[in-house]
Amino acid sequence: MNIKLTARHFKARPDLQQFAADAVHSLRHVYDGILGADIVLEDETKMGVDKTAEISLFVNKDRLVAKERTDEFKKSIVGCVDKLERMLVKYKQKRHENRHHQKTEPQTGTIY
């Protein structure tokens, strides 16, 4: 899985980069069809709530995006991963239902 990390308005420490990469890798236990991820960490000190994380997952031909703002980057990353985990479960269920959807025969009969 290709992971691209971008830090806006600050220099991300190696331990934060590793934490973000490990968090995204942990999503593979939910769905193993993840092709790649873009992680954007942004420091927005002028808006009050400082730390924003946005994670985009590339799955087959689709893109799942989660965004979270908190006072710490690690909390924001964990929040995004929680959202993406729920999204992946729903995505996986929809793919399974669409693949195994059985067509029913139209009912024939007399209408009075």
XYZ file of N, CA and C in Angstrom:
336
model
N 0.852 -1.171 0.000
C 0.000 0.000 0.000
C 0.901 1.238 0.000
N 0.610 2.154 -0.887
C 1.351 3.413 -0.968
C 0.704 4.447 -0.052
N 1.518 5.024 0.817
C 1.023 6.050 1.733
C 1.824 7.326 1.496
N 1.100 8.409 1.273
C 1.732 9.718 1.069
C 1.294 10.621 2.218
N 2.250 11.188 2.927
C 1.944 12.065 4.056
C 2.385 13.485 3.721
N 1.483 14.434 3.954
C 1.774 15.847 3.739
C 1.527 16.590 5.045
N 2.494 17.390 5.454
C 2.345 18.221 6.647
C 2.281 19.675 6.191
N 1.198 20.345 6.529
C 1.018 21.743 6.133
C 1.276 22.662 7.320
N 2.079 23.665 7.094
C 2.386 24.711 8.076
C 3.212 24.212 9.263
N 3.838 23.041 9.136
C 4.736 22.552 10.179
C 5.547 21.389 9.612
N 6.558 20.968 10.340
C 7.382 19.817 9.972
C 6.995 18.656 10.874
N 6.483 17.582 10.286
C 6.028 16.431 11.068
C 7.227 15.638 11.590
N 7.165 15.299 12.867
C 8.205 14.486 13.479
C 8.125 13.052 12.938
N 9.233 12.330 12.924
C 9.220 10.945 12.427
C 8.270 10.030 13.208
N 8.153 10.247 14.531
C 7.247 9.389 15.307
C 5.784 9.648 14.938
N 5.436 10.882 14.602
C 4.073 11.193 14.163
C 3.809 10.592 12.782
N 4.802 10.652 11.908
C 4.668 10.043 10.584
C 4.459 8.535 10.705
N 5.229 7.910 11.583
C 5.105 6.460 11.779
C 3.754 6.106 12.390
N 3.284 6.910 13.332
C 1.975 6.676 13.951
C 0.874 6.736 12.898
N 0.934 7.725 12.019
C -0.078 7.872 10.972
C -0.031 6.692 10.002
N 1.162 6.284 9.605
C 1.297 5.156 8.678
C 0.787 3.864 9.310
N 1.127 3.631 10.574
C 0.652 2.427 11.270
C -0.865 2.429 11.411
N -1.432 3.598 11.675
C -2.888 3.698 11.822
C -3.588 3.340 10.518
N -3.056 3.809 9.402
C -3.657 3.486 8.103
C -3.454 2.008 7.775
N -2.276 1.477 8.083
C -2.032 0.048 7.847
C -2.978 -0.827 8.661
N -3.402 -0.349 9.819
C -4.304 -1.151 10.657
C -5.674 -1.341 10.009
N -6.013 -0.518 9.022
C -7.299 -0.654 8.333
C -7.327 -1.854 7.394
N -6.181 -2.443 7.119
C -6.149 -3.598 6.216
C -6.849 -4.810 6.812
N -6.995 -4.861 8.130
C -7.715 -5.993 8.724
C -9.214 -5.894 8.449
N -9.705 -4.699 8.130
C -11.117 -4.515 7.803
C -11.357 -4.851 6.336
N -10.502 -4.329 5.455
C -10.661 -4.547 4.014
C -9.275 -4.566 3.387
N -8.935 -5.654 2.728
C -7.577 -5.784 2.197
C -7.416 -5.239 0.782
N -8.445 -4.605 0.239
C -8.373 -4.054 -1.103
C -7.955 -2.597 -1.149
N -7.335 -2.105 -0.092
C -6.884 -0.709 -0.050
C -5.620 -0.583 -0.907
N -5.665 0.290 -1.894
C -4.536 0.456 -2.807
C -3.534 1.493 -2.315
N -4.023 2.540 -1.666
C -3.137 3.592 -1.205
C -3.871 4.568 -0.313
N -3.109 5.512 0.229
C -3.699 6.500 1.129
C -2.926 7.806 1.040
N -3.653 8.891 1.157
C -3.064 10.221 1.297
C -3.435 10.737 2.679
N -2.439 11.146 3.437
C -2.661 11.696 4.770
C -2.209 13.151 4.740
N -3.105 14.043 5.131
C -2.768 15.465 5.197
C -2.950 15.915 6.639
N -1.871 16.394 7.236
C -1.906 16.936 8.591
C -1.698 18.440 8.480
N -2.602 19.188 9.104
C -2.544 20.643 8.982
C -2.627 21.281 10.359
N -1.732 22.219 10.599
C -1.712 22.965 11.856
C -2.420 24.295 11.627
N -3.600 24.447 12.218
C -4.413 25.662 12.041
C -4.509 26.405 13.368
N -3.430 27.018 13.772
C -3.386 27.644 15.086
C -4.287 28.857 15.207
N -4.615 29.517 14.106
C -5.414 30.735 14.204
C -6.908 30.469 14.334
N -7.347 29.213 14.227
C -8.778 28.916 14.259
C -9.244 28.326 15.590
N -8.411 28.272 16.584
C -8.832 27.739 17.877
C -8.523 26.263 18.005
N -9.307 25.423 17.355
C -9.001 23.995 17.345
C -7.867 23.811 16.346
N -6.738 23.356 16.854
C -5.493 23.471 16.105
C -5.232 22.423 15.033
N -5.395 21.165 15.348
C -4.810 20.098 14.547
C -5.868 19.380 13.706
N -5.659 19.364 12.400
C -6.585 18.721 11.473
C -5.872 17.581 10.765
N -6.550 16.443 10.687
C -6.059 15.304 9.912
C -7.115 14.951 8.881
N -6.670 14.705 7.666
C -7.555 14.257 6.593
C -6.891 13.059 5.933
N -7.617 11.947 5.891
C -7.083 10.727 5.291
C -7.988 10.324 4.139
N -7.387 10.131 2.976
C -8.103 9.648 1.792
C -7.599 8.246 1.485
N -8.517 7.295 1.440
C -8.167 5.920 1.078
C -8.603 5.661 -0.350
N -7.750 5.013 -1.101
C -8.083 4.634 -2.471
C -8.385 3.142 -2.485
N -9.644 2.833 -2.785
C -10.126 1.458 -2.750
C -10.739 1.160 -4.109
N -10.149 0.195 -4.833
C -10.604 -0.128 -6.192
C -10.696 1.156 -7.006
N -11.873 1.528 -7.459
C -12.023 2.763 -8.238
C -12.649 3.879 -7.412
N -12.747 3.688 -6.123
C -13.401 4.652 -5.243
C -12.388 5.302 -4.304
N -12.832 6.401 -3.698
C -12.020 7.126 -2.723
C -12.879 7.397 -1.500
N -12.393 7.013 -0.334
C -13.080 7.267 0.930
C -12.278 8.323 1.687
N -12.962 9.350 2.175
C -12.277 10.472 2.823
C -12.863 10.705 4.207
N -11.980 10.899 5.186
C -12.399 11.257 6.541
C -11.552 12.441 7.000
N -12.191 13.336 7.739
C -11.500 14.527 8.237
C -11.885 14.723 9.699
N -10.909 15.087 10.510
C -11.149 15.260 11.945
C -10.297 16.417 12.457
N -10.892 17.241 13.338
C -10.177 18.349 13.988
C -10.231 18.168 15.493
N -9.069 18.186 16.114
C -8.977 18.128 17.571
C -7.806 19.001 18.011
N -7.455 18.875 19.281
C -6.342 19.665 19.798
C -4.994 18.952 19.673
N -4.984 17.678 19.225
C -3.747 16.919 19.035
C -3.815 16.138 17.731
N -2.678 15.988 17.071
C -2.657 15.260 15.805
C -3.017 13.788 15.982
N -2.525 13.175 17.043
C -2.810 11.745 17.236
C -4.300 11.498 17.437
N -4.969 12.375 18.169
C -6.422 12.243 18.342
C -7.136 12.404 17.005
N -6.674 13.340 16.205
C -7.282 13.569 14.891
C -7.096 12.356 13.988
N -5.916 11.767 14.018
C -5.641 10.584 13.197
C -6.509 9.416 13.638
N -6.602 9.204 14.945
C -7.434 8.111 15.462
C -8.899 8.330 15.091
N -9.371 9.566 15.172
C -10.746 9.871 14.778
C -10.999 9.561 13.311
N -10.047 9.914 12.454
C -10.176 9.607 11.020
C -10.188 8.106 10.780
N -9.324 7.392 11.467
C -9.255 5.940 11.284
C -10.556 5.286 11.733
N -11.132 5.759 12.837
C -12.425 5.226 13.290
C -13.507 5.452 12.238
N -13.550 6.649 11.670
C -14.539 6.945 10.623
C -14.313 6.060 9.402
N -13.060 5.922 9.003
C -12.752 5.122 7.821
C -13.052 3.644 8.046
N -12.873 3.182 9.269
C -13.200 1.786 9.569
C -14.688 1.531 9.347
N -15.531 2.446 9.827
C -16.978 2.309 9.604
C -17.303 2.401 8.112
N -16.643 3.326 7.411
C -16.872 3.463 5.969
C -16.479 2.192 5.215
N -15.357 1.594 5.613
C -14.896 0.384 4.933
C -15.833 -0.789 5.161
N -16.364 -0.912 6.373
C -17.325 -1.984 6.653
C -18.555 -1.811 5.772
N -19.055 -0.593 5.688
C -20.226 -0.318 4.852
C -19.902 -0.552 3.371
N -18.730 -0.117 2.934
C -18.306 -0.308 1.546
C -18.218 -1.798 1.211
N -17.649 -2.553 2.129
C -17.494 -3.995 1.930
C -18.858 -4.680 1.854
N -19.788 -4.284 2.713
C -21.135 -4.857 2.690
C -21.842 -4.526 1.382
N -21.721 -3.297 0.913
C -22.371 -2.905 -0.338
C -21.808 -3.690 -1.518
N -20.504 -3.869 -1.551
C -19.896 -4.653 -2.633
C -20.373 -6.095 -2.580
N -20.472 -6.640 -1.383
C -20.915 -8.026 -1.223
C -22.370 -8.177 -1.658
N -23.220 -7.224 -1.273
C -24.636 -7.279 -1.648
C -24.807 -7.130 -3.154
N -24.068 -6.229 -3.763
C -24.184 -6.024 -5.204
C -23.678 -7.229 -5.990
N -22.668 -7.884 -5.473
C -22.108 -9.035 -6.157
C -23.039 -10.236 -6.066
N -23.699 -10.397 -4.935
C -24.541 -11.566 -4.705
C -26.023 -11.255 -4.814
N -26.340 -10.141 -5.417
C -27.740 -9.770 -5.575
C -28.391 -10.712 -6.580
N -29.446 -11.374 -6.147
C -30.133 -12.311 -7.030
C -31.342 -11.628 -7.620
N -31.491 -11.800 -8.929
C -32.644 -11.219 -9.598
C -33.834 -12.140 -9.399
N -34.946 -11.563 -9.063
C -36.159 -12.354 -8.882
C -36.962 -12.322 -10.165
N -37.637 -13.408 -10.411
C -38.486 -13.503 -11.595
C -39.739 -12.671 -11.374
N -40.202 -11.982 -12.401
C -41.442 -11.218 -12.234
C -42.613 -12.170 -12.010
N -43.478 -11.774 -11.124
C -44.639 -12.610 -10.823
C -45.667 -12.453 -11.927
N -46.202 -13.575 -12.333
C -47.255 -13.547 -13.346
C -48.554 -13.947 -12.683
N -49.599 -13.372 -13.123
C -50.902 -13.684 -12.555
C -51.948 -12.776 -13.158
N -53.138 -12.988 -12.743
C -54.244 -12.202 -13.251
C -54.517 -11.057 -12.304
N -54.657 -9.878 -12.861
C -54.969 -8.701 -12.059
C -56.423 -8.353 -12.305
N -57.199 -8.233 -11.264
C -58.627 -7.889 -11.376
C -58.858 -6.475 -10.987
